[in-house]
mmCIF file of C-alpha atoms in Angstrom:
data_model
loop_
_atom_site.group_PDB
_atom_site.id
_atom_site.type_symbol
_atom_site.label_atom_id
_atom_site.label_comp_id
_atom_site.label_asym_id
_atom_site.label_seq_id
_atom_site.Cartn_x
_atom_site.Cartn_y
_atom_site.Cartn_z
ATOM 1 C CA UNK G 1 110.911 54.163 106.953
ATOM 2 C CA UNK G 2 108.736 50.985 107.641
ATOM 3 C CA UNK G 3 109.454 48.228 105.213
ATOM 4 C CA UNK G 4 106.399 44.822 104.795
ATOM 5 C CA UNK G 5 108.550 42.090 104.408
ATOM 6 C CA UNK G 6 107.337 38.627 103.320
ATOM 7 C CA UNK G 7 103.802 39.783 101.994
ATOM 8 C CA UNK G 8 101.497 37.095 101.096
ATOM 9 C CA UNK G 9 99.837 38.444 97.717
ATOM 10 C CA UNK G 10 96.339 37.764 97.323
ATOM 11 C CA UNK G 11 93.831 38.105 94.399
ATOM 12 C CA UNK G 12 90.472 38.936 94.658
ATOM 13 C CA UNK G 13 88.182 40.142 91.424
ATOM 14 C CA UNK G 14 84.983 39.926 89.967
ATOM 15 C CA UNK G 15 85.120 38.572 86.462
ATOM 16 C CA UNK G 16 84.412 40.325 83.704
ATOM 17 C CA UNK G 17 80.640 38.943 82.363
ATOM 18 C CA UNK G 18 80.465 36.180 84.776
ATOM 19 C CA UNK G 19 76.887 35.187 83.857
ATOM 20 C CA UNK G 20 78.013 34.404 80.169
ATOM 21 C CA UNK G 21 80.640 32.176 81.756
ATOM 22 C CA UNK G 22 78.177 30.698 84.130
ATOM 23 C CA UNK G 23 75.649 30.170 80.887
ATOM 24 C CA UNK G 24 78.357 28.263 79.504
ATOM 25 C CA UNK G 25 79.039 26.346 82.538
ATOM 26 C CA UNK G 26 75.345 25.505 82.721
ATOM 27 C CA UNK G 27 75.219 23.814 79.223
ATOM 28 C CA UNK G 28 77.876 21.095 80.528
ATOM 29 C CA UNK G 29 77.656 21.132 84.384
ATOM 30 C CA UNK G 30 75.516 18.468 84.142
ATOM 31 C CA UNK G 31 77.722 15.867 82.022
ATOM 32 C CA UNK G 32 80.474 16.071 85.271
ATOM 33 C CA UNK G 33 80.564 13.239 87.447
ATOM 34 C CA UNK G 34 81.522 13.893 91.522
ATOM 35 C CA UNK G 35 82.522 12.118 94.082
ATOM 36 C CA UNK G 36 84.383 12.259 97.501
ATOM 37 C CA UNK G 37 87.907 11.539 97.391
ATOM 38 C CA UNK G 38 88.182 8.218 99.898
ATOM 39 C CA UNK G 39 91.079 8.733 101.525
ATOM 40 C CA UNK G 40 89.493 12.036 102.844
ATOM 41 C CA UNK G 41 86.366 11.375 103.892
ATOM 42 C CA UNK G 42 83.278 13.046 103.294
ATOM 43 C CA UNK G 43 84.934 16.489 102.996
ATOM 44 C CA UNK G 44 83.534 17.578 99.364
ATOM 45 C CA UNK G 45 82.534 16.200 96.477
ATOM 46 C CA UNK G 46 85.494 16.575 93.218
ATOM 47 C CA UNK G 47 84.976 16.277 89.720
ATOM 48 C CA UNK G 48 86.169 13.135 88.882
ATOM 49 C CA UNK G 49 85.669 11.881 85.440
ATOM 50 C CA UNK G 50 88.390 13.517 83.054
ATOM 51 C CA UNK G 51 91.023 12.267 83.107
ATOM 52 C CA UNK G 52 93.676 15.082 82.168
ATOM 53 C CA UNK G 53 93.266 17.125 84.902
ATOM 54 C CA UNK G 54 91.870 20.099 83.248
ATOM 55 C CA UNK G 55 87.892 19.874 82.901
ATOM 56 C CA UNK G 56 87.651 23.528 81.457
ATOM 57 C CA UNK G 57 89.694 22.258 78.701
ATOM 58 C CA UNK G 58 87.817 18.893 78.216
ATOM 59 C CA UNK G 59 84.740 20.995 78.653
ATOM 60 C CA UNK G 60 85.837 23.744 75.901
ATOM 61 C CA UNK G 61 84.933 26.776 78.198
ATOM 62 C CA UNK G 62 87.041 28.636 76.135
ATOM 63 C CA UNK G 63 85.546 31.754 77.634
ATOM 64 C CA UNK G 64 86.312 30.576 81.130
ATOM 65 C CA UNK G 65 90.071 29.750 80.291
ATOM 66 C CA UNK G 66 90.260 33.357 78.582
ATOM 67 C CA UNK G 67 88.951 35.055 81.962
ATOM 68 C CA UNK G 68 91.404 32.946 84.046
ATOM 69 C CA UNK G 69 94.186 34.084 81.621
ATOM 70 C CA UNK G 70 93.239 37.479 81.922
ATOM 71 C CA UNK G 71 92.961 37.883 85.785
ATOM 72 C CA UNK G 72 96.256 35.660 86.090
ATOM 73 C CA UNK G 73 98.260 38.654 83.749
ATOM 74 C CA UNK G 74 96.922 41.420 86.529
ATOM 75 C CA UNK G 75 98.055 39.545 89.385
ATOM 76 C CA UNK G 76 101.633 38.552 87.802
ATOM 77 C CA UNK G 77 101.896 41.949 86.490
ATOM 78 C CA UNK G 78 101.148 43.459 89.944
ATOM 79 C CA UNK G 79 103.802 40.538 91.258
ATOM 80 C CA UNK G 80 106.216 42.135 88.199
ATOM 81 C CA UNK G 81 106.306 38.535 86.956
ATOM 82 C CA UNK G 82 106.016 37.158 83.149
ATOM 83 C CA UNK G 83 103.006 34.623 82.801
ATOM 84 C CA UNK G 84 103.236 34.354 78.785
ATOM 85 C CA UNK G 85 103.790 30.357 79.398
ATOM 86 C CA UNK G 86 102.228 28.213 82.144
ATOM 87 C CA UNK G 87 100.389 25.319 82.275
ATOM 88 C CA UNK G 88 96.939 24.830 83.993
ATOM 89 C CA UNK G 89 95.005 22.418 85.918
ATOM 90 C CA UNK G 90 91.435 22.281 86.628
ATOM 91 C CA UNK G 91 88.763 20.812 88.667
ATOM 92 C CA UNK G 92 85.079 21.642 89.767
ATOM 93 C CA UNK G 93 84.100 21.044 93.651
ATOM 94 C CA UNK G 94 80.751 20.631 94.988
ATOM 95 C CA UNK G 95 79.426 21.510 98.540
ATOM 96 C CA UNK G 96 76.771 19.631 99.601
ATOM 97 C CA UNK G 97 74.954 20.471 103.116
ATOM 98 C CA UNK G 98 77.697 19.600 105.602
ATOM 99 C CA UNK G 99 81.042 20.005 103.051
ATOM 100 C CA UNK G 100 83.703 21.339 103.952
ATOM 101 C CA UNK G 101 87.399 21.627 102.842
ATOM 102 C CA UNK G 102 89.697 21.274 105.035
ATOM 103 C CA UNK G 103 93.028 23.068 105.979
ATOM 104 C CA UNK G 104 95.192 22.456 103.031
ATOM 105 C CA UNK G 105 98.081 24.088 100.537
ATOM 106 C CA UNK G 106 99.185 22.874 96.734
ATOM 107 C CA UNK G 107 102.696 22.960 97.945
ATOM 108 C CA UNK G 108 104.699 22.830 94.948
ATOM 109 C CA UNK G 109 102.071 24.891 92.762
ATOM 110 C CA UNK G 110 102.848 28.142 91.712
ATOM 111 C CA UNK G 111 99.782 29.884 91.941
ATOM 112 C CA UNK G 112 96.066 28.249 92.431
ATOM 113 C CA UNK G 113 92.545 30.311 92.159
ATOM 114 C CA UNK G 114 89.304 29.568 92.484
ATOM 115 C CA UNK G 115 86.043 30.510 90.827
ATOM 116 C CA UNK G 116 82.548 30.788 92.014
ATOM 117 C CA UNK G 117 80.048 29.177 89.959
ATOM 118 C CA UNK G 118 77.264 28.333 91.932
ATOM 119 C CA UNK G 119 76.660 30.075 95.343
ATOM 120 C CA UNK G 120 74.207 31.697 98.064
ATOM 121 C CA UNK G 121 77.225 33.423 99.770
ATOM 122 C CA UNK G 122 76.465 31.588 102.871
ATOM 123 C CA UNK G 123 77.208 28.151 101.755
ATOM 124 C CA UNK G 124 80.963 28.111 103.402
ATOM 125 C CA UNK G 125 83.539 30.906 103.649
ATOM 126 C CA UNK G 126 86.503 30.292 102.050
ATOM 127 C CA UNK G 127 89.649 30.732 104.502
ATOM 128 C CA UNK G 128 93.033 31.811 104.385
ATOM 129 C CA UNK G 129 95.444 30.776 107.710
ATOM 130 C CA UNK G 130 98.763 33.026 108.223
ATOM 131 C CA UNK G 131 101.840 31.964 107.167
ATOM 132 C CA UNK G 132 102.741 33.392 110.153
ATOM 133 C CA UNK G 133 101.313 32.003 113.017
ATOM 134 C CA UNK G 134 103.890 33.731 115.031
ATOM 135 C CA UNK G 135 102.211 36.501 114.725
ATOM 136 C CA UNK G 136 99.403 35.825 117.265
ATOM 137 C CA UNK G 137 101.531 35.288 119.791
ATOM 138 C CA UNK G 138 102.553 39.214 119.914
ATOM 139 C CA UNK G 139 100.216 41.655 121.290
ATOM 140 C CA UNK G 140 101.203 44.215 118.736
ATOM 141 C CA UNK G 141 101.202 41.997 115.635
ATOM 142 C CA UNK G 142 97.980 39.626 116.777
ATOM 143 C CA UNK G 143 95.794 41.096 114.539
ATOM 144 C CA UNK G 144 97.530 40.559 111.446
ATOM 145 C CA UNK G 145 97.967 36.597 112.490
ATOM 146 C CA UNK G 146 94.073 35.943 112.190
ATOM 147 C CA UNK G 147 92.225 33.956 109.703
ATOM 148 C CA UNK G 148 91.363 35.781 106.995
ATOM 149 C CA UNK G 149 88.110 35.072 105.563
ATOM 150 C CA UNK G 150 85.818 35.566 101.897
ATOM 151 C CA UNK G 151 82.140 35.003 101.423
ATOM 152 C CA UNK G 152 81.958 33.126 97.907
ATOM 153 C CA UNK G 153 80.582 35.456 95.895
ATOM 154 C CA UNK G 154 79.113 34.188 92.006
ATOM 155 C CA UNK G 155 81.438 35.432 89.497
ATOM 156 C CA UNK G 156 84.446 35.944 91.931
ATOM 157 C CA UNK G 157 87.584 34.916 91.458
ATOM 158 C CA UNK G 158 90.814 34.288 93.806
ATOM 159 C CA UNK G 159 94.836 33.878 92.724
ATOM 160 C CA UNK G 160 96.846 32.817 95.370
ATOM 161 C CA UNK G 161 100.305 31.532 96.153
ATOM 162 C CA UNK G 162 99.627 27.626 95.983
ATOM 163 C CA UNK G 163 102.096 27.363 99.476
ATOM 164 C CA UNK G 164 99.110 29.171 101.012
ATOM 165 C CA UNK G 165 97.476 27.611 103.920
ATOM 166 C CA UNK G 166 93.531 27.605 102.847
ATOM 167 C CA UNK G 167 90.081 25.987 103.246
ATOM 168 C CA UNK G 168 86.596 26.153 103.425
ATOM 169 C CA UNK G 169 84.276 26.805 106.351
ATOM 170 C CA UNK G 170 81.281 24.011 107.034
ATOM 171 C CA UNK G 171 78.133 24.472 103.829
ATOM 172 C CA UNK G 172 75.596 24.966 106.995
ATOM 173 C CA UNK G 173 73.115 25.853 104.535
ATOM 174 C CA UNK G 174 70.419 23.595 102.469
ATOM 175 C CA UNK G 175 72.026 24.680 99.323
ATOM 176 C CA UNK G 176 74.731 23.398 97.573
ATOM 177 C CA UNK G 177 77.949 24.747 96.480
ATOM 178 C CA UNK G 178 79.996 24.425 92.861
ATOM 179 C CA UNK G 179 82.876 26.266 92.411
ATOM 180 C CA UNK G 180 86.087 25.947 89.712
ATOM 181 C CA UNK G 181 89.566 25.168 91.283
ATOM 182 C CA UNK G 182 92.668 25.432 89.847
ATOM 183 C CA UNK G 183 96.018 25.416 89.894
ATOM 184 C CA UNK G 184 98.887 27.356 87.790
ATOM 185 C CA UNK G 185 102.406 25.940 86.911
ATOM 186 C CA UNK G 186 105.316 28.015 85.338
ATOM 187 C CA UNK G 187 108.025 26.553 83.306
ATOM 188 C CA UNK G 188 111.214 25.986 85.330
ATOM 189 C CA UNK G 189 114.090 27.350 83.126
#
């Protein structure tokens, strides 16, 4: 009997009518201010203007929050987990020509997702990096250590564990990128 132990679960969905959302993401896109963060550099631009951490909220894309709601119950019910409370946290990110994103995790997050607004699909894969980096250094297990990679995709949305390793690969194109991020906190009992 082979047991996987220590899977890394990883969502990956269209959403439901994502052009709807994106209508209604196109009526206030405009009213969001970016900017790099300083301390990192010019990695990508972050929305930077509300000051709750939650611009769908401030934004009332109601329809957005419902679609992250619904695509967070399938992955917690797949994980056999109750998601009736949690709290959320939201930002936009822009890729201009030359973003990136590099290697980072939300640590202490439960769960954090992204959603593709605004893309070509060539504007900077989004990356995941094993949590098992041991892995590469087997010749039977190698191939499950590599990089694991997603072309952004309009309407497409991740769920990940926030602990996860991730990034984005270099916007080489003369487009630019706008995606939602978020993060997903359950109530410690």
């Amino acid at each position: 009997m082979m047991q996987c132990l220590y899977a890394t679960p990883v969502y990956s969905n269209f959403c439901r009518d994502h052009q709807v959302l994106n209508y209604h993401i196109d009526r206030v896109i405009d009213k969001v201010k970016f900017s790099y963060k300083p301390d990192w550099g010019r990695t990508h631009l972050l929305s930077t203007d509300f000051s709750h951490n939650n611009i769908v909220k401030e934004l009332k894309l109601n329809k957005l929050i419902k679609e992250i709601d619904y695509h967070l119950k399938l992955y917690c019910s797949d994980l056999g987990v109750n998601c009736k409370k949690y709290k959320l946290e939201s930002w936009f990110s822009k890729f201009k020509p030359g973003d990136y994103a590099q290697i980072h995790n939300h640590g202490h997050v439960d769960i954090s997702g992204v959603y593709y607004y605004k893309t070509n699909g060539n504007d900077g894969d989004f990356f995941f990096e094993s949590p098992n980096p041991h892995l590469s250094t087997n010749y039977i297990f190698e191939h499950l250590g590599r990089r694991w990679e997603c072309k952004p995709e309009s309407g497409r949305m991740l769920l990940f564990p926030g602990w996860l390793n991730h990034g984005v690969k270099t916007n080489e194109t003369k487009d630019e990128r706008i995606s939602l991020s978020f993060n997903i906190y359950f109530p410690r009992t």
